[in-house]
């Protein structure tokens, strides 16, 4: 089966996120009120051939641990779709 | 015209639309151009063939409105190794070295997507240079935008600068200089011109001439996608709301792949594994294969079914016209294919045979064996109709030269200097060039921030100086004098560093040439460029024409950008543009009549663009250049700075403010009471007479300098001296003394662009 | 002659600059291709600047899996000297041969300019030619040069004197915590920094203040302690 | 109410995604089999004060249209959490 995996890698809480801040300011300047706490990270989408959703998820987690997220600065989360 | 029997044979690709007059019009071809195609083939073209014609007969590829004018450029000289006609021009340097260089526009793509448009513009010009067998050693960029008061212009500016930077930085080619201008006329149609300079051993020169029947055509580099289909014809029409909708899918640059392609190409060329090479630029596979064949007088046959594609189901039409980036077409003898593929594999690239050279002179395209296009090759490339549009100067343009400002400046003579230094077109461009890696390759002798960039060549004693310039305001006012002034300024910038001007490349950005007043500007500007190039002995080695730079509000200012390359015989003789030592004497060379026509003062402070453009005395300019080169070689100069926008006051201020990383500027005094006794303060300070430079000279070198000036038939005016850092710029005029704290000038000059760009997202459009 | 391996990754672009600076200082410079695992018995390995693998994903993230990096890990584990300059520093952090990470500059744009740095540590293989506290101006050119690390790591780096270079005179160009421009491992045998001394190694480029790093390397006695050459 | 909005901005289909390609190759080199079609974009998270989830979503969509996504090269999708 081919599963579609959506991964989200964001700067760890507490770490400075200048890009998120810049966007927050830009939103305010555009008149969007009530928007805050903006964090910007990477969205990674990929297809994984695996026997089950669990296997696809396990594989994706390993990809995150080894390559897709930097353990020093980033957290990740993922969703597997059939 | 009716044809007796088909000259060539081709079948429609299954599913292709039939060719109707509507379809012809959609392809930006006229009815008479279509007739010519039918006559050439002896039948109606297939849609694929029509696509091929529309690309090669687009303005961008065919130069159909500019050819006769361009033919008049001087293109020869003892230093010319390769003139116009190849991917880049090449000039001879000492000790077996040569320099390849070329400039190109990417205006339309940048108007739609500034980041990718600019990035792929840099990518394209780099490929033009390394396909000559030259290693790129410098990038320059010439940019024009509407005023920064408009959010859209700020977004375009930010995106273009980031795009230029990201591409060059990643490849590892220093961006050594450029220019940026802002004027109303560019709102809606920014100009993005990129120039690349490369170095090669003359013996390694490669060409884009296919020959050798049976030789193999290889597709090297990135896979082909559906990007930028019809980019060449898109670049050949005016921007309108409609073009927004029918814009080709944006081309995305991949500088990493380009870096691999650069290394692989140079390895293929220097190891003599290939016969010819050309990059797939505008009109992609079509123009590269047809042009290489036509240059070599041979035919080619390619099978688009063999071209590696990024997406399934691409038609031959799409594959032929795709402008996917980072691809090369290589011609090689069959027995070298394996060796070529090994080199490419080392650089993690694919090299795929897709066709061969034939002896029938035809441009033939198959798709998995089915012939979908077959066109006589030479006529395809050469027989596009050539037009000589009417040229007539507009009445408004004539009137503008006779006009005077209707109102006084909004500030006084003293405040005017700060106001001019605060003008984005004049202000420090640090905000721009600090986003460009200017020191990679460890060869930068003088980086951005001065009159020209200077880089050393390998371990040789000599260096190259490079500059791009265009005073679009003068060209708009008086295209002939403006054309001359543009070459003169580029040459002067190069000569100020001590380098001898060698040759130019040009990027001619104009509006719709079918408008008589636009074609007049074009023709006259080119005449001015030609005359200046003849006078300076700096041939035109190539360039690019970009017409149809129009937005709904009209044509852009005529902007014929000139890229100049000069030779500095000893790198360590390089002359910076800023004052360097207290007590040095300030000398002005060149006289002033207080030329206010087309000046920044009138434009920025009186909202008036007009008056008579200053005349450029080519004979004086030549002597001035020769003097600068000789004086640098004799080590007489501590600094030399060209007077351009903003006149003498701005030039003195810039020299005093110091280089971008000077700890502090110098004070300076210049007494102009006998330099220009008859002029008003405004004329003396802000007049933009051509042919002038501001020098600083150690007191002990003054006698030598005087002798050198005399030898070149020039007069120098000893105006004053450099004073302690932290002081004032003091200019003494008959009517009084003007003083400005240099720290204050420097703060204004440095912050003019940053303060306008604060908080601008470089990522996405602002609303 | 001391042997120095300059590793070339696809996308390295300061490889030749570094090679010339090393050779110019009198060492035996060799290139090693990223697919090779043989470091040619080099005593010092340099990972030069550039955009390995386009710096896609994160700077240095993909390069650290290149075959050559296994050899570099082994070399470092055996006490061999490794220097990462700019992208090389990023790769060393990604490979966890150095602590912390380099993230996007706080100004969010690439920055290319000379900046003032201070040499904080002179007992490493690549800084021995300087005296402690030397300040000099060296070019930086990077988009991801903001050094970050967690508080414990930072405390440790400072306590153990492992900050090798620091931005000074208010010229921190990227927002690096504590103005850190370069750090080393506990033994001082693995060093990484953002500035490019190889671009200021010859007076014709405007300055040669960076040549000392390469003189230090050429004069280094592997196995022994670094000796001062100034 | 404060809603948490997760936005995903990815390069439009058909456009070259060099970053995704590089990661795809790297995953293969690391021995992850069966991973393909990698696309890399931005993940944006923010808090929006709004009267309802619908209002938060409408506001987030407008932010995407005007600032967060480049309409020429990118597609976006979003999820609103209470
Ligand atoms: N787009 C740019 N890219 C790089 N450098 C630039 C750019 N624009 C201006 N510069 C640099 O800023 C300096 C001043 O530019 P400019 O004011 O156009 O000079 P001039 O008027 O003397 O020709 C030059 O060194 C130039 O190379
Ligand atoms: Mg200027």
mmCIF file of N, CA, C and O in Angstrom, chain B residues 85-118:
data_model
loop_
_atom_site.group_PDB
_atom_site.id
_atom_site.type_symbol
_atom_site.label_atom_id
_atom_site.label_comp_id
_atom_site.label_asym_id
_atom_site.label_seq_id
_atom_site.Cartn_x
_atom_site.Cartn_y
_atom_site.Cartn_z
ATOM 1 N N UNK B 85 27.238 36.191 -31.320
ATOM 2 C CA UNK B 85 26.787 35.027 -32.078
ATOM 3 C C UNK B 85 26.923 33.734 -31.313
ATOM 4 O O UNK B 85 26.231 32.767 -31.586
ATOM 5 N N UNK B 86 27.818 33.712 -30.344
ATOM 6 C CA UNK B 86 27.925 32.514 -29.520
ATOM 7 C C UNK B 86 27.206 32.788 -28.197
ATOM 8 O O UNK B 86 26.590 33.829 -28.021
ATOM 9 N N UNK B 87 27.318 31.846 -27.277
ATOM 10 C CA UNK B 87 26.625 32.030 -26.001
ATOM 11 C C UNK B 87 27.141 33.234 -25.224
ATOM 12 O O UNK B 87 26.420 33.844 -24.450
ATOM 13 N N UNK B 88 28.416 33.549 -25.401
ATOM 14 C CA UNK B 88 28.992 34.710 -24.734
ATOM 15 C C UNK B 88 30.155 35.206 -25.575
ATOM 16 O O UNK B 88 30.722 34.463 -26.375
ATOM 17 N N UNK B 89 30.501 36.475 -25.420
ATOM 18 C CA UNK B 89 31.663 37.034 -26.102
ATOM 19 C C UNK B 89 32.922 36.698 -25.327
ATOM 20 O O UNK B 89 32.873 36.429 -24.132
ATOM 21 N N UNK B 90 34.048 36.719 -26.026
ATOM 22 C CA UNK B 90 35.313 36.366 -25.376
ATOM 23 C C UNK B 90 36.400 37.347 -25.802
ATOM 24 O O UNK B 90 36.553 37.633 -26.988
ATOM 25 N N UNK B 91 37.129 37.856 -24.830
ATOM 26 C CA UNK B 91 38.245 38.769 -25.097
ATOM 27 C C UNK B 91 39.544 38.157 -24.573
ATOM 28 O O UNK B 91 39.549 37.433 -23.583
ATOM 29 N N UNK B 92 40.629 38.524 -25.266
ATOM 30 C CA UNK B 92 41.945 37.968 -24.928
ATOM 31 C C UNK B 92 42.553 38.716 -23.744
ATOM 32 O O UNK B 92 42.468 39.934 -23.637
ATOM 33 N N UNK B 93 43.189 37.968 -22.853
ATOM 34 C CA UNK B 93 43.922 38.535 -21.715
ATOM 35 C C UNK B 93 45.378 38.093 -21.848
ATOM 36 O O UNK B 93 45.691 37.236 -22.673
ATOM 37 N N UNK B 94 46.260 38.624 -21.019
ATOM 38 C CA UNK B 94 47.659 38.189 -21.107
ATOM 39 C C UNK B 94 47.838 36.706 -20.759
ATOM 40 O O UNK B 94 46.971 36.090 -20.141
ATOM 41 N N UNK B 95 48.985 36.179 -21.154
ATOM 42 C CA UNK B 95 49.453 34.845 -20.735
ATOM 43 C C UNK B 95 48.517 33.691 -21.071
ATOM 44 O O UNK B 95 48.361 32.749 -20.287
ATOM 45 N N UNK B 96 47.836 33.769 -22.215
ATOM 46 C CA UNK B 96 47.017 32.643 -22.651
ATOM 47 C C UNK B 96 45.629 32.607 -22.049
ATOM 48 O O UNK B 96 44.852 31.696 -22.308
ATOM 49 N N UNK B 97 45.295 33.584 -21.228
ATOM 50 C CA UNK B 97 43.970 33.614 -20.613
ATOM 51 C C UNK B 97 42.993 34.398 -21.475
ATOM 52 O O UNK B 97 43.384 35.177 -22.343
ATOM 53 N N UNK B 98 41.730 34.179 -21.240
ATOM 54 C CA UNK B 98 40.694 34.947 -21.924
ATOM 55 C C UNK B 98 39.523 35.134 -20.962
ATOM 56 O O UNK B 98 39.385 34.405 -19.986
ATOM 57 N N UNK B 99 38.705 36.130 -21.255
ATOM 58 C CA UNK B 99 37.544 36.402 -20.411
ATOM 59 C C UNK B 99 36.275 36.279 -21.258
ATOM 60 O O UNK B 99 36.189 36.840 -22.354
ATOM 61 N N UNK B 100 35.315 35.495 -20.781
ATOM 62 C CA UNK B 100 34.023 35.353 -21.455
ATOM 63 C C UNK B 100 32.986 36.098 -20.623
ATOM 64 O O UNK B 100 33.006 35.991 -19.398
ATOM 65 N N UNK B 101 32.125 36.860 -21.262
ATOM 66 C CA UNK B 101 31.132 37.603 -20.474
ATOM 67 C C UNK B 101 29.905 37.922 -21.299
ATOM 68 O O UNK B 101 29.960 38.011 -22.520
ATOM 69 N N UNK B 102 28.807 38.078 -20.596
ATOM 70 C CA UNK B 102 27.537 38.308 -21.269
ATOM 71 C C UNK B 102 26.520 38.810 -20.259
ATOM 72 O O UNK B 102 26.604 38.477 -19.082
ATOM 73 N N UNK B 103 25.575 39.592 -20.751
ATOM 74 C CA UNK B 103 24.509 40.084 -19.877
ATOM 75 C C UNK B 103 23.173 39.666 -20.484
ATOM 76 O O UNK B 103 23.053 39.511 -21.707
ATOM 77 N N UNK B 104 22.187 39.426 -19.651
ATOM 78 C CA UNK B 104 20.878 39.030 -20.166
ATOM 79 C C UNK B 104 19.772 39.537 -19.251
ATOM 80 O O UNK B 104 19.976 39.731 -18.061
ATOM 81 N N UNK B 105 18.595 39.726 -19.851
ATOM 82 C CA UNK B 105 17.467 40.227 -19.068
ATOM 83 C C UNK B 105 16.599 39.067 -18.599
ATOM 84 O O UNK B 105 16.529 38.036 -19.259
ATOM 85 N N UNK B 106 15.952 39.253 -17.457
ATOM 86 C CA UNK B 106 14.900 38.327 -17.026
ATOM 87 C C UNK B 106 13.756 39.158 -16.452
ATOM 88 O O UNK B 106 13.284 38.917 -15.350
ATOM 89 N N UNK B 107 13.329 40.149 -17.244
ATOM 90 C CA UNK B 107 12.375 41.138 -16.749
ATOM 91 C C UNK B 107 10.983 40.564 -16.539
ATOM 92 O O UNK B 107 10.395 40.728 -15.475
ATOM 93 N N UNK B 108 10.448 39.919 -17.555
ATOM 94 C CA UNK B 108 9.073 39.465 -17.454
ATOM 95 C C UNK B 108 8.884 38.394 -16.379
ATOM 96 O O UNK B 108 7.982 38.486 -15.561
ATOM 97 N N UNK B 109 9.748 37.360 -16.360
ATOM 98 C CA UNK B 109 9.582 36.370 -15.289
ATOM 99 C C UNK B 109 9.688 37.001 -13.903
ATOM 100 O O UNK B 109 8.999 36.584 -12.972
ATOM 101 N N UNK B 110 10.529 38.022 -13.771
ATOM 102 C CA UNK B 110 10.706 38.644 -12.454
ATOM 103 C C UNK B 110 9.507 39.492 -12.067
ATOM 104 O O UNK B 110 9.242 39.695 -10.881
ATOM 105 N N UNK B 111 8.791 40.001 -13.053
ATOM 106 C CA UNK B 111 7.599 40.783 -12.746
ATOM 107 C C UNK B 111 6.517 39.881 -12.159
ATOM 108 O O UNK B 111 5.729 40.294 -11.327
ATOM 109 N N UNK B 112 6.491 38.638 -12.611
ATOM 110 C CA UNK B 112 5.471 37.692 -12.158
ATOM 111 C C UNK B 112 5.896 37.027 -10.849
ATOM 112 O O UNK B 112 5.115 36.890 -9.923
ATOM 113 N N UNK B 113 7.141 36.601 -10.766
ATOM 114 C CA UNK B 113 7.634 35.905 -9.572
ATOM 115 C C UNK B 113 9.064 36.390 -9.338
ATOM 116 O O UNK B 113 10.006 35.823 -9.874
ATOM 117 N N UNK B 114 9.225 37.443 -8.548
ATOM 118 C CA UNK B 114 10.535 38.109 -8.474
ATOM 119 C C UNK B 114 11.665 37.192 -8.013
ATOM 120 O O UNK B 114 12.765 37.251 -8.562
ATOM 121 N N UNK B 115 11.376 36.358 -7.043
ATOM 122 C CA UNK B 115 12.458 35.530 -6.510
ATOM 123 C C UNK B 115 12.952 34.534 -7.555
ATOM 124 O O UNK B 115 14.132 34.516 -7.916
ATOM 125 N N UNK B 116 12.030 33.730 -8.087
ATOM 126 C CA UNK B 116 12.446 32.724 -9.071
ATOM 127 C C UNK B 116 12.872 33.387 -10.379
ATOM 128 O O UNK B 116 13.777 32.905 -11.065
ATOM 129 N N UNK B 117 12.221 34.470 -10.748
ATOM 130 C CA UNK B 117 12.579 35.159 -11.994
ATOM 131 C C UNK B 117 14.026 35.618 -11.962
ATOM 132 O O UNK B 117 14.785 35.422 -12.911
ATOM 133 N N UNK B 118 14.415 36.236 -10.855
ATOM 134 C CA UNK B 118 15.783 36.729 -10.747
ATOM 135 C C UNK B 118 16.769 35.579 -10.624
ATOM 136 O O UNK B 118 17.828 35.569 -11.258
#
